[in-house]
Amino acid sequence: MIGYGSQGHGQGLNARDNGMNVIVGVREGGESWKLAQEDGWVPGETLFPIEEAINKGTIIMNLLSDAAQSATWPELKPLITKGKTLYFSHGFSIVFKEDTKVIPPTDVDVILVAPKGSGKTVRTLFKEGRGINSSIAVWQDVTGKAQEKAIALGIAVGSGYLYETTFEKEVYSDLYGERGVLMGGIQGMFKAQYEVLRANGHSPSEAFNETVEEATQSLFPLIGQHGMDYMYAACSTTARRGALDWAPVFEKANKPVFEALYKSVRDGTETRKSLEFNNRSTYRKDLERELAEIDDQEIWKAGKTVRSLRPDYKQS
């Protein structure tokens, strides 16, 4: 396994707990090396510099960040020799090869197992005995056993169930979803609703509770457990009527934005933006500044106060 970021941590520990013979390859002495040691990976036994780990491994799980996969590929590609299997958890590098320059050798199986969540969730759901949903795909099947390997490794890294896709569809849907309702869209919508409430005289506490707290703590879990219709049915008659009337309005307003977003994903615009930003020498500083700007927004300041008032609140 190459890389020990979010996915490397979750998938690596799960595979190890499932009895797989896993070794980790990261930059010796770096932050990931230290984190891996803290999780019980032993230098010289299960923890090695990247080149040595690839030479020792038979299935090479490339779990470096997308930008790092592109930057390191010239050094890694010669190490992916005949007989090995190349494993990804994102179709990014392979599908957008014109931008990433990641072109696999022609004599190895190339497979994908893509957990639908963060590496932290991959680990926590595994420990709870549930497992996360993951997609699987085959880019190149030299041995005739590539799909069998993808299924086996999907279970090994802690998936609860697997569904088939392609490398292309995985990366298109993944980039689209993250920029849409999973992250970008929900932040934008939360902020817009909160600001309208504040502009109309509602307190920060009330605006946050009616925008984020009730959604994440009460209603969204019902959708996850039982579906949208169940959540509607669980609410008051007044709430149901308003939601049924306004849902088509929001769909009509948002659909053009989502269509533009999908086009930006599919034509590679989002890929090029990501590679440019994540390869900057000032990447970490720039990212920290942008995240600090979100943290400093009144909505999320109010959220810290509201969370501290929950009966089950624990200081983290």
PDB file of C-alpha atoms in Angstrom:
ATOM      1  CA  MET A   1       0.000   0.000   0.000  1.00  0.00           C
ATOM      2  CA  ILE A   2       1.507   3.302  -1.127  1.00  0.00           C
ATOM      3  CA  GLY A   3       0.479   6.347   0.880  1.00  0.00           C
ATOM      4  CA  TYR A   4      -0.906   6.656   4.390  1.00  0.00           C
ATOM      5  CA  GLY A   5      -3.407   9.472   4.186  1.00  0.00           C
ATOM      6  CA  SER A   6      -7.111   9.167   4.933  1.00  0.00           C
ATOM      7  CA  GLN A   7      -7.822   6.164   2.675  1.00  0.00           C
ATOM      8  CA  GLY A   8      -4.471   4.510   3.345  1.00  0.00           C
ATOM      9  CA  HIS A   9      -5.095   4.575   7.079  1.00  0.00           C
ATOM     10  CA  GLY A  10      -8.618   3.151   6.866  1.00  0.00           C
ATOM     11  CA  GLN A  11      -8.086   0.571   4.135  1.00  0.00           C
ATOM     12  CA  GLY A  12      -4.698  -0.540   5.401  1.00  0.00           C
ATOM     13  CA  LEU A  13      -5.826  -1.206   8.964  1.00  0.00           C
ATOM     14  CA  ASN A  14      -8.985  -2.975   7.806  1.00  0.00           C
ATOM     15  CA  ALA A  15      -7.066  -5.229   5.417  1.00  0.00           C
ATOM     16  CA  ARG A  16      -4.547  -6.016   8.141  1.00  0.00           C
ATOM     17  CA  ASP A  17      -7.332  -6.871  10.590  1.00  0.00           C
ATOM     18  CA  ASN A  18      -8.886  -9.111   7.932  1.00  0.00           C
ATOM     19  CA  GLY A  19      -5.697 -11.176   7.796  1.00  0.00           C
ATOM     20  CA  MET A  20      -4.125  -9.741   4.655  1.00  0.00           C
ATOM     21  CA  ASN A  21      -0.342  -9.498   4.437  1.00  0.00           C
ATOM     22  CA  VAL A  22      -0.104  -5.714   4.137  1.00  0.00           C
ATOM     23  CA  ILE A  23       2.998  -3.546   3.948  1.00  0.00           C
ATOM     24  CA  VAL A  24       2.984   0.245   3.807  1.00  0.00           C
ATOM     25  CA  GLY A  25       5.199   2.396   1.607  1.00  0.00           C
ATOM     26  CA  VAL A  26       5.681   6.075   2.459  1.00  0.00           C
ATOM     27  CA  ARG A  27       8.485   8.625   2.559  1.00  0.00           C
ATOM     28  CA  GLU A  28      10.859   7.557   5.321  1.00  0.00           C
ATOM     29  CA  GLY A  29      10.856   9.940   8.271  1.00  0.00           C
ATOM     30  CA  GLY A  30       7.920  11.992   6.991  1.00  0.00           C
ATOM     31  CA  GLU A  31       4.646  12.706   8.774  1.00  0.00           C
ATOM     32  CA  SER A  32       2.918   9.675   7.226  1.00  0.00           C
ATOM     33  CA  TRP A  33       5.806   7.453   8.353  1.00  0.00           C
ATOM     34  CA  LYS A  34       5.266   8.629  11.929  1.00  0.00           C
ATOM     35  CA  LEU A  35       1.497   8.145  11.722  1.00  0.00           C
ATOM     36  CA  ALA A  36       1.939   4.631  10.355  1.00  0.00           C
ATOM     37  CA  GLN A  37       4.257   3.742  13.226  1.00  0.00           C
ATOM     38  CA  GLU A  38       1.663   4.999  15.701  1.00  0.00           C
ATOM     39  CA  ASP A  39      -0.817   2.561  14.116  1.00  0.00           C
ATOM     40  CA  GLY A  40       1.523  -0.371  14.619  1.00  0.00           C
ATOM     41  CA  TRP A  41       3.315  -0.609  11.268  1.00  0.00           C
ATOM     42  CA  VAL A  42       6.894  -1.656  11.957  1.00  0.00           C
ATOM     43  CA  PRO A  43       9.866  -0.240   9.984  1.00  0.00           C
ATOM     44  CA  GLY A  44      11.702  -3.015   8.159  1.00  0.00           C
ATOM     45  CA  GLU A  45       8.808  -5.451   8.673  1.00  0.00           C
ATOM     46  CA  THR A  46       5.568  -3.843   7.511  1.00  0.00           C
ATOM     47  CA  LEU A  47       6.712  -0.265   6.867  1.00  0.00           C
ATOM     48  CA  PHE A  48       9.159   0.618   4.087  1.00  0.00           C
ATOM     49  CA  PRO A  49      10.245   3.465   1.808  1.00  0.00           C
ATOM     50  CA  ILE A  50       8.005   3.591  -1.271  1.00  0.00           C
ATOM     51  CA  GLU A  51      10.376   1.981  -3.774  1.00  0.00           C
ATOM     52  CA  GLU A  52      11.184  -0.920  -1.466  1.00  0.00           C
ATOM     53  CA  ALA A  53       7.509  -1.500  -0.663  1.00  0.00           C
ATOM     54  CA  ILE A  54       6.572  -1.648  -4.350  1.00  0.00           C
ATOM     55  CA  ASN A  55       9.382  -4.099  -5.069  1.00  0.00           C
ATOM     56  CA  LYS A  56       8.180  -6.349  -2.247  1.00  0.00           C
ATOM     57  CA  GLY A  57       4.459  -6.117  -3.053  1.00  0.00           C
ATOM     58  CA  THR A  58       2.364  -8.059  -5.544  1.00  0.00           C
ATOM     59  CA  ILE A  59      -0.746  -5.864  -5.383  1.00  0.00           C
ATOM     60  CA  ILE A  60       0.238  -2.200  -5.448  1.00  0.00           C
ATOM     61  CA  MET A  61      -2.467  -0.076  -3.828  1.00  0.00           C
ATOM     62  CA  ASN A  62      -1.722   3.468  -4.983  1.00  0.00           C
ATOM     63  CA  LEU A  63      -3.478   5.542  -2.331  1.00  0.00           C
ATOM     64  CA  LEU A  64      -1.419   8.685  -2.687  1.00  0.00           C
ATOM     65  CA  SER A  65      -3.390  11.882  -3.274  1.00  0.00           C
ATOM     66  CA  ASP A  66      -4.431  12.533  -6.877  1.00  0.00           C
ATOM     67  CA  ALA A  67      -1.823  15.281  -7.241  1.00  0.00           C
ATOM     68  CA  ALA A  68       0.890  13.086  -5.695  1.00  0.00           C
ATOM     69  CA  GLN A  69       0.016  10.180  -8.000  1.00  0.00           C
ATOM     70  CA  SER A  70       0.658  12.425 -10.977  1.00  0.00           C
ATOM     71  CA  ALA A  71       3.841  13.945  -9.560  1.00  0.00           C
ATOM     72  CA  THR A  72       5.415  10.600  -8.569  1.00  0.00           C
ATOM     73  CA  TRP A  73       4.338   8.477 -11.553  1.00  0.00           C
ATOM     74  CA  PRO A  74       7.584   8.827 -13.532  1.00  0.00           C
ATOM     75  CA  GLU A  75       9.440   7.242 -10.602  1.00  0.00           C
ATOM     76  CA  LEU A  76       6.762   4.650  -9.751  1.00  0.00           C
ATOM     77  CA  LYS A  77       5.851   3.338 -13.212  1.00  0.00           C
ATOM     78  CA  PRO A  78       9.120   1.412 -13.833  1.00  0.00           C
ATOM     79  CA  LEU A  79       8.535  -0.414 -10.520  1.00  0.00           C
ATOM     80  CA  ILE A  80       5.118  -1.753 -11.601  1.00  0.00           C
ATOM     81  CA  THR A  81       6.479  -4.868 -13.262  1.00  0.00           C
ATOM     82  CA  LYS A  82       4.769  -7.781 -14.989  1.00  0.00           C
ATOM     83  CA  GLY A  83       2.844  -9.983 -12.566  1.00  0.00           C
ATOM     84  CA  LYS A  84       1.879  -7.173 -10.210  1.00  0.00           C
ATOM     85  CA  THR A  85      -1.634  -5.711  -9.898  1.00  0.00           C
ATOM     86  CA  LEU A  86      -2.166  -1.956  -9.811  1.00  0.00           C
ATOM     87  CA  TYR A  87      -4.996  -0.833  -7.507  1.00  0.00           C
ATOM     88  CA  PHE A  88      -6.637   2.579  -7.256  1.00  0.00           C
ATOM     89  CA  SER A  89      -9.446   3.979  -5.119  1.00  0.00           C
ATOM     90  CA  HIS A  90     -10.274   6.779  -7.540  1.00  0.00           C
ATOM     91  CA  GLY A  91     -10.455   6.844 -11.326  1.00  0.00           C
ATOM     92  CA  PHE A  92      -8.957  10.347 -11.459  1.00  0.00           C
ATOM     93  CA  SER A  93      -5.383   9.609 -12.514  1.00  0.00           C
ATOM     94  CA  ILE A  94      -6.251   6.939 -15.086  1.00  0.00           C
ATOM     95  CA  VAL A  95      -9.234   8.626 -16.732  1.00  0.00           C
ATOM     96  CA  PHE A  96      -7.648  12.061 -16.992  1.00  0.00           C
ATOM     97  CA  LYS A  97      -4.307  10.670 -18.172  1.00  0.00           C
ATOM     98  CA  GLU A  98      -3.775  13.556 -20.600  1.00  0.00           C
ATOM     99  CA  ASP A  99      -3.461  15.840 -17.583  1.00  0.00           C
ATOM    100  CA  THR A 100      -1.978  13.463 -14.975  1.00  0.00           C
ATOM    101  CA  LYS A 101       0.328  11.525 -17.352  1.00  0.00           C
ATOM    102  CA  VAL A 102      -0.530   8.346 -15.398  1.00  0.00           C
ATOM    103  CA  ILE A 103      -0.536   5.576 -18.022  1.00  0.00           C
ATOM    104  CA  PRO A 104      -0.224   2.056 -16.560  1.00  0.00           C
ATOM    105  CA  PRO A 105       2.067  -0.607 -18.027  1.00  0.00           C
ATOM    106  CA  THR A 106       0.193  -2.824 -20.470  1.00  0.00           C
ATOM    107  CA  ASP A 107       1.172  -6.111 -18.809  1.00  0.00           C
ATOM    108  CA  VAL A 108      -0.499  -5.712 -15.383  1.00  0.00           C
ATOM    109  CA  ASP A 109      -4.078  -5.885 -14.115  1.00  0.00           C
ATOM    110  CA  VAL A 110      -5.480  -2.463 -13.194  1.00  0.00           C
ATOM    111  CA  ILE A 111      -8.433  -2.410 -10.803  1.00  0.00           C
ATOM    112  CA  LEU A 112     -10.393  -0.006  -8.650  1.00  0.00           C
ATOM    113  CA  VAL A 113     -12.082  -0.248  -5.250  1.00  0.00           C
ATOM    114  CA  ALA A 114     -13.634   3.090  -4.311  1.00  0.00           C
ATOM    115  CA  PRO A 115     -15.168   3.350  -0.822  1.00  0.00           C
ATOM    116  CA  LYS A 116     -18.017   5.864  -0.755  1.00  0.00           C
ATOM    117  CA  GLY A 117     -16.766   7.875   2.183  1.00  0.00           C
ATOM    118  CA  SER A 118     -13.723   9.212   3.955  1.00  0.00           C
ATOM    119  CA  GLY A 119     -10.954   6.940   5.175  1.00  0.00           C
ATOM    120  CA  LYS A 120     -12.069   7.645   8.725  1.00  0.00           C
ATOM    121  CA  THR A 121     -15.565   6.368   7.904  1.00  0.00           C
ATOM    122  CA  VAL A 122     -14.081   3.323   6.179  1.00  0.00           C
ATOM    123  CA  ARG A 123     -12.389   2.453   9.453  1.00  0.00           C
ATOM    124  CA  THR A 124     -15.187   3.304  11.899  1.00  0.00           C
ATOM    125  CA  LEU A 125     -17.882   1.421   9.972  1.00  0.00           C
ATOM    126  CA  PHE A 126     -15.594  -1.615   9.735  1.00  0.00           C
ATOM    127  CA  LYS A 127     -15.011  -1.559  13.490  1.00  0.00           C
ATOM    128  CA  GLU A 128     -18.770  -1.323  14.030  1.00  0.00           C
ATOM    129  CA  GLY A 129     -19.192  -4.486  11.969  1.00  0.00           C
ATOM    130  CA  ARG A 130     -21.141  -2.686   9.221  1.00  0.00           C
ATOM    131  CA  GLY A 131     -18.719  -1.832   6.431  1.00  0.00           C
ATOM    132  CA  ILE A 132     -18.924   0.967   3.883  1.00  0.00           C
ATOM    133  CA  ASN A 133     -20.425   0.842   0.385  1.00  0.00           C
ATOM    134  CA  SER A 134     -17.775   0.668  -2.346  1.00  0.00           C
ATOM    135  CA  SER A 135     -17.727   0.594  -6.126  1.00  0.00           C
ATOM    136  CA  ILE A 136     -15.401  -1.689  -8.092  1.00  0.00           C
ATOM    137  CA  ALA A 137     -14.123  -1.500 -11.646  1.00  0.00           C
ATOM    138  CA  VAL A 138     -11.575  -3.026 -14.012  1.00  0.00           C
ATOM    139  CA  TRP A 139      -9.461  -0.890 -16.350  1.00  0.00           C
ATOM    140  CA  GLN A 140      -7.159  -3.613 -17.631  1.00  0.00           C
ATOM    141  CA  ASP A 141      -7.544  -7.383 -17.296  1.00  0.00           C
ATOM    142  CA  VAL A 142      -4.350  -9.161 -18.308  1.00  0.00           C
ATOM    143  CA  THR A 143      -4.754 -12.285 -16.179  1.00  0.00           C
ATOM    144  CA  GLY A 144      -8.481 -12.832 -16.600  1.00  0.00           C
ATOM    145  CA  LYS A 145      -8.819 -12.491 -12.825  1.00  0.00           C
ATOM    146  CA  ALA A 146      -8.926  -8.719 -12.424  1.00  0.00           C
ATOM    147  CA  GLN A 147     -12.581  -8.561 -11.400  1.00  0.00           C
ATOM    148  CA  GLU A 148     -12.097 -11.398  -8.934  1.00  0.00           C
ATOM    149  CA  LYS A 149      -9.221  -9.464  -7.369  1.00  0.00           C
ATOM    150  CA  ALA A 150     -11.306  -6.282  -7.161  1.00  0.00           C
ATOM    151  CA  ILE A 151     -14.132  -8.094  -5.367  1.00  0.00           C
ATOM    152  CA  ALA A 152     -11.771  -9.819  -2.936  1.00  0.00           C
ATOM    153  CA  LEU A 153      -9.892  -6.622  -2.131  1.00  0.00           C
ATOM    154  CA  GLY A 154     -13.137  -4.693  -1.777  1.00  0.00           C
ATOM    155  CA  ILE A 155     -14.166  -7.036   1.009  1.00  0.00           C
ATOM    156  CA  ALA A 156     -10.659  -7.039   2.485  1.00  0.00           C
ATOM    157  CA  VAL A 157     -10.549  -3.255   2.914  1.00  0.00           C
ATOM    158  CA  GLY A 158     -13.847  -3.239   4.803  1.00  0.00           C
ATOM    159  CA  SER A 159     -16.663  -2.850   2.296  1.00  0.00           C
ATOM    160  CA  GLY A 160     -20.142  -3.825   3.427  1.00  0.00           C
ATOM    161  CA  TYR A 161     -21.328  -4.289  -0.137  1.00  0.00           C
ATOM    162  CA  LEU A 162     -19.933  -3.664  -3.605  1.00  0.00           C
ATOM    163  CA  TYR A 163     -21.416  -2.446  -6.863  1.00  0.00           C
ATOM    164  CA  GLU A 164     -19.880  -2.437 -10.328  1.00  0.00           C
ATOM    165  CA  THR A 165     -18.981   0.710 -12.237  1.00  0.00           C
ATOM    166  CA  THR A 166     -16.266   1.875 -14.631  1.00  0.00           C
ATOM    167  CA  PHE A 167     -13.233   4.031 -13.939  1.00  0.00           C
ATOM    168  CA  GLU A 168     -14.867   6.825 -15.961  1.00  0.00           C
ATOM    169  CA  LYS A 169     -18.225   6.717 -14.211  1.00  0.00           C
ATOM    170  CA  GLU A 170     -16.573   6.500 -10.793  1.00  0.00           C
ATOM    171  CA  VAL A 171     -14.513   9.633 -11.235  1.00  0.00           C
ATOM    172  CA  TYR A 172     -17.283  11.615 -12.941  1.00  0.00           C
ATOM    173  CA  SER A 173     -19.826  10.807 -10.222  1.00  0.00           C
ATOM    174  CA  ASP A 174     -17.306  11.277  -7.421  1.00  0.00           C
ATOM    175  CA  LEU A 175     -16.060  14.709  -8.470  1.00  0.00           C
ATOM    176  CA  TYR A 176     -19.625  15.768  -9.291  1.00  0.00           C
ATOM    177  CA  GLY A 177     -21.013  14.613  -5.943  1.00  0.00           C
ATOM    178  CA  GLU A 178     -18.268  16.234  -3.862  1.00  0.00           C
ATOM    179  CA  ARG A 179     -18.747  19.575  -5.563  1.00  0.00           C
ATOM    180  CA  GLY A 180     -22.527  19.143  -5.390  1.00  0.00           C
ATOM    181  CA  VAL A 181     -24.756  17.998  -2.546  1.00  0.00           C
ATOM    182  CA  LEU A 182     -22.053  16.162  -0.590  1.00  0.00           C
ATOM    183  CA  MET A 183     -19.860  19.187   0.119  1.00  0.00           C
ATOM    184  CA  GLY A 184     -19.887  22.292  -2.074  1.00  0.00           C
ATOM    185  CA  GLY A 185     -23.618  22.439  -2.720  1.00  0.00           C
ATOM    186  CA  ILE A 186     -24.640  21.782   0.866  1.00  0.00           C
ATOM    187  CA  GLN A 187     -22.258  24.443   2.206  1.00  0.00           C
ATOM    188  CA  GLY A 188     -23.646  26.963  -0.288  1.00  0.00           C
ATOM    189  CA  MET A 189     -27.257  26.108   0.480  1.00  0.00           C
ATOM    190  CA  PHE A 190     -26.763  26.094   4.248  1.00  0.00           C
ATOM    191  CA  LYS A 191     -25.063  29.487   4.072  1.00  0.00           C
ATOM    192  CA  ALA A 192     -27.709  31.033   1.819  1.00  0.00           C
ATOM    193  CA  GLN A 193     -30.602  29.938   4.066  1.00  0.00           C
ATOM    194  CA  TYR A 194     -28.777  31.044   7.202  1.00  0.00           C
ATOM    195  CA  GLU A 195     -28.001  34.494   5.799  1.00  0.00           C
ATOM    196  CA  VAL A 196     -31.615  35.111   4.736  1.00  0.00           C
ATOM    197  CA  LEU A 197     -32.795  34.229   8.247  1.00  0.00           C
ATOM    198  CA  ARG A 198     -30.212  36.550   9.804  1.00  0.00           C
ATOM    199  CA  ALA A 199     -31.159  39.371   7.411  1.00  0.00           C
ATOM    200  CA  ASN A 200     -34.744  39.014   8.604  1.00  0.00           C
ATOM    201  CA  GLY A 201     -33.872  39.422  12.272  1.00  0.00           C
ATOM    202  CA  HIS A 202     -33.444  35.831  13.451  1.00  0.00           C
ATOM    203  CA  SER A 203     -30.730  35.169  16.021  1.00  0.00           C
ATOM    204  CA  PRO A 204     -27.603  33.163  15.121  1.00  0.00           C
ATOM    205  CA  SER A 205     -28.832  30.314  17.322  1.00  0.00           C
ATOM    206  CA  GLU A 206     -32.261  30.162  15.717  1.00  0.00           C
ATOM    207  CA  ALA A 207     -30.848  30.495  12.197  1.00  0.00           C
ATOM    208  CA  PHE A 208     -28.343  27.685  12.777  1.00  0.00           C
ATOM    209  CA  ASN A 209     -30.866  25.379  14.434  1.00  0.00           C
ATOM    210  CA  GLU A 210     -33.387  25.832  11.613  1.00  0.00           C
ATOM    211  CA  THR A 211     -30.720  25.388   8.933  1.00  0.00           C
ATOM    212  CA  VAL A 212     -28.083  22.900  10.052  1.00  0.00           C
ATOM    213  CA  GLU A 213     -28.801  21.385  13.455  1.00  0.00           C
ATOM    214  CA  GLU A 214     -32.279  20.077  12.709  1.00  0.00           C
ATOM    215  CA  ALA A 215     -31.118  18.813   9.313  1.00  0.00           C
ATOM    216  CA  THR A 216     -28.046  16.913  10.480  1.00  0.00           C
ATOM    217  CA  GLN A 217     -29.305  15.709  13.857  1.00  0.00           C
ATOM    218  CA  SER A 218     -32.968  14.958  13.148  1.00  0.00           C
ATOM    219  CA  LEU A 219     -33.999  14.811   9.496  1.00  0.00           C
ATOM    220  CA  PHE A 220     -30.992  13.642   7.468  1.00  0.00           C
ATOM    221  CA  PRO A 221     -30.507  10.528   9.641  1.00  0.00           C
ATOM    222  CA  LEU A 222     -34.125   9.549   8.866  1.00  0.00           C
ATOM    223  CA  ILE A 223     -33.409   9.821   5.142  1.00  0.00           C
ATOM    224  CA  GLY A 224     -30.316   7.667   5.540  1.00  0.00           C
ATOM    225  CA  GLN A 225     -32.131   5.020   7.546  1.00  0.00           C
ATOM    226  CA  HIS A 226     -35.510   4.881   5.822  1.00  0.00           C
ATOM    227  CA  GLY A 227     -35.714   7.162   2.764  1.00  0.00           C
ATOM    228  CA  MET A 228     -37.063  10.582   1.840  1.00  0.00           C
ATOM    229  CA  ASP A 229     -40.740   9.585   1.949  1.00  0.00           C
ATOM    230  CA  TYR A 230     -40.302   8.268   5.503  1.00  0.00           C
ATOM    231  CA  MET A 231     -38.729  11.550   6.603  1.00  0.00           C
ATOM    232  CA  TYR A 232     -41.609  13.500   5.055  1.00  0.00           C
ATOM    233  CA  ALA A 233     -44.143  11.243   6.746  1.00  0.00           C
ATOM    234  CA  ALA A 234     -42.411  11.720  10.111  1.00  0.00           C
ATOM    235  CA  CYS A 235     -42.880  15.505   9.972  1.00  0.00           C
ATOM    236  CA  SER A 236     -45.940  17.664  10.580  1.00  0.00           C
ATOM    237  CA  THR A 237     -48.676  18.088   7.977  1.00  0.00           C
ATOM    238  CA  THR A 238     -47.649  21.738   7.559  1.00  0.00           C
ATOM    239  CA  ALA A 239     -43.995  20.819   7.016  1.00  0.00           C
ATOM    240  CA  ARG A 240     -44.923  18.127   4.508  1.00  0.00           C
ATOM    241  CA  ARG A 241     -47.138  20.435   2.448  1.00  0.00           C
ATOM    242  CA  GLY A 242     -44.489  23.157   2.246  1.00  0.00           C
ATOM    243  CA  ALA A 243     -41.734  20.705   1.359  1.00  0.00           C
ATOM    244  CA  LEU A 244     -43.806  19.054  -1.379  1.00  0.00           C
ATOM    245  CA  ASP A 245     -44.644  22.446  -2.885  1.00  0.00           C
ATOM    246  CA  TRP A 246     -41.114  23.885  -2.777  1.00  0.00           C
ATOM    247  CA  ALA A 247     -39.064  20.808  -3.787  1.00  0.00           C
ATOM    248  CA  PRO A 248     -39.844  21.284  -7.530  1.00  0.00           C
ATOM    249  CA  VAL A 249     -38.915  24.965  -7.258  1.00  0.00           C
ATOM    250  CA  PHE A 250     -35.488  24.087  -5.847  1.00  0.00           C
ATOM    251  CA  GLU A 251     -35.044  21.328  -8.431  1.00  0.00           C
ATOM    252  CA  LYS A 252     -35.757  23.747 -11.296  1.00  0.00           C
ATOM    253  CA  ALA A 253     -33.436  26.413  -9.867  1.00  0.00           C
ATOM    254  CA  ASN A 254     -30.582  24.004  -9.154  1.00  0.00           C
ATOM    255  CA  LYS A 255     -30.654  21.734 -12.204  1.00  0.00           C
ATOM    256  CA  PRO A 256     -28.826  24.187 -14.513  1.00  0.00           C
ATOM    257  CA  VAL A 257     -26.086  24.549 -11.898  1.00  0.00           C
ATOM    258  CA  PHE A 258     -25.705  20.772 -11.671  1.00  0.00           C
ATOM    259  CA  GLU A 259     -25.663  20.428 -15.461  1.00  0.00           C
ATOM    260  CA  ALA A 260     -22.870  23.011 -15.671  1.00  0.00           C
ATOM    261  CA  LEU A 261     -21.006  21.227 -12.883  1.00  0.00           C
ATOM    262  CA  TYR A 262     -21.201  17.829 -14.593  1.00  0.00           C
ATOM    263  CA  LYS A 263     -19.920  19.337 -17.840  1.00  0.00           C
ATOM    264  CA  SER A 264     -17.008  20.928 -15.953  1.00  0.00           C
ATOM    265  CA  VAL A 265     -16.169  17.536 -14.443  1.00  0.00           C
ATOM    266  CA  ARG A 266     -16.438  15.553 -17.631  1.00  0.00           C
ATOM    267  CA  ASP A 267     -14.419  17.912 -19.829  1.00  0.00           C
ATOM    268  CA  GLY A 268     -11.519  17.880 -17.362  1.00  0.00           C
ATOM    269  CA  THR A 269     -11.861  21.463 -16.125  1.00  0.00           C
ATOM    270  CA  GLU A 270     -12.229  20.337 -12.516  1.00  0.00           C
ATOM    271  CA  THR A 271      -9.258  18.004 -12.867  1.00  0.00           C
ATOM    272  CA  ARG A 272      -7.003  20.748 -14.158  1.00  0.00           C
ATOM    273  CA  LYS A 273      -8.112  23.119 -11.395  1.00  0.00           C
ATOM    274  CA  SER A 274      -7.413  20.463  -8.766  1.00  0.00           C
ATOM    275  CA  LEU A 275      -3.980  19.571 -10.125  1.00  0.00           C
ATOM    276  CA  GLU A 276      -2.967  23.218 -10.404  1.00  0.00           C
ATOM    277  CA  PHE A 277      -3.993  24.058  -6.854  1.00  0.00           C
ATOM    278  CA  ASN A 278      -2.764  20.874  -5.188  1.00  0.00           C
ATOM    279  CA  ASN A 279       0.649  21.070  -6.861  1.00  0.00           C
ATOM    280  CA  ARG A 280       1.349  24.611  -5.687  1.00  0.00           C
ATOM    281  CA  SER A 281       4.304  25.057  -3.374  1.00  0.00           C
ATOM    282  CA  THR A 282       1.906  27.116  -1.212  1.00  0.00           C
ATOM    283  CA  TYR A 283      -0.811  24.424  -1.279  1.00  0.00           C
ATOM    284  CA  ARG A 284      -1.075  23.830   2.461  1.00  0.00           C
ATOM    285  CA  LYS A 285      -0.952  27.516   3.344  1.00  0.00           C
ATOM    286  CA  ASP A 286      -3.571  28.386   0.719  1.00  0.00           C
ATOM    287  CA  LEU A 287      -5.862  25.550   1.824  1.00  0.00           C
ATOM    288  CA  GLU A 288      -5.571  26.480   5.495  1.00  0.00           C
ATOM    289  CA  ARG A 289      -6.513  30.061   4.624  1.00  0.00           C
ATOM    290  CA  GLU A 290      -9.640  28.966   2.743  1.00  0.00           C
ATOM    291  CA  LEU A 291     -10.715  26.566   5.483  1.00  0.00           C
ATOM    292  CA  ALA A 292     -10.113  29.259   8.096  1.00  0.00           C
ATOM    293  CA  GLU A 293     -12.435  31.554   6.144  1.00  0.00           C
ATOM    294  CA  ILE A 294     -15.199  28.939   6.414  1.00  0.00           C
ATOM    295  CA  ASP A 295     -14.460  28.401  10.094  1.00  0.00           C
ATOM    296  CA  ASP A 296     -14.738  32.162  10.613  1.00  0.00           C
ATOM    297  CA  GLN A 297     -18.200  32.421   9.018  1.00  0.00           C
ATOM    298  CA  GLU A 298     -20.873  33.298  11.538  1.00  0.00           C
ATOM    299  CA  ILE A 299     -22.927  30.214  10.706  1.00  0.00           C
ATOM    300  CA  TRP A 300     -20.148  27.865  11.812  1.00  0.00           C
ATOM    301  CA  LYS A 301     -19.265  29.976  14.843  1.00  0.00           C
ATOM    302  CA  ALA A 302     -22.896  29.645  15.867  1.00  0.00           C
ATOM    303  CA  GLY A 303     -22.604  25.922  15.216  1.00  0.00           C
ATOM    304  CA  LYS A 304     -19.788  25.554  17.733  1.00  0.00           C
ATOM    305  CA  THR A 305     -21.952  27.179  20.384  1.00  0.00           C
ATOM    306  CA  VAL A 306     -24.996  25.071  19.518  1.00  0.00           C
ATOM    307  CA  ARG A 307     -22.982  21.829  19.576  1.00  0.00           C
ATOM    308  CA  SER A 308     -21.561  22.741  22.977  1.00  0.00           C
ATOM    309  CA  LEU A 309     -25.125  22.887  24.335  1.00  0.00           C
ATOM    310  CA  ARG A 310     -26.049  19.370  23.257  1.00  0.00           C
ATOM    311  CA  PRO A 311     -26.674  17.071  26.236  1.00  0.00           C
ATOM    312  CA  ASP A 312     -24.130  14.555  24.904  1.00  0.00           C
ATOM    313  CA  TYR A 313     -21.496  17.178  24.083  1.00  0.00           C
ATOM    314  CA  LYS A 314     -17.894  16.157  24.682  1.00  0.00           C
ATOM    315  CA  GLN A 315     -14.981  18.541  24.263  1.00  0.00           C
ATOM    316  CA  SER A 316     -12.806  17.382  21.353  1.00  0.00           C
TER     317      SER A 316
END
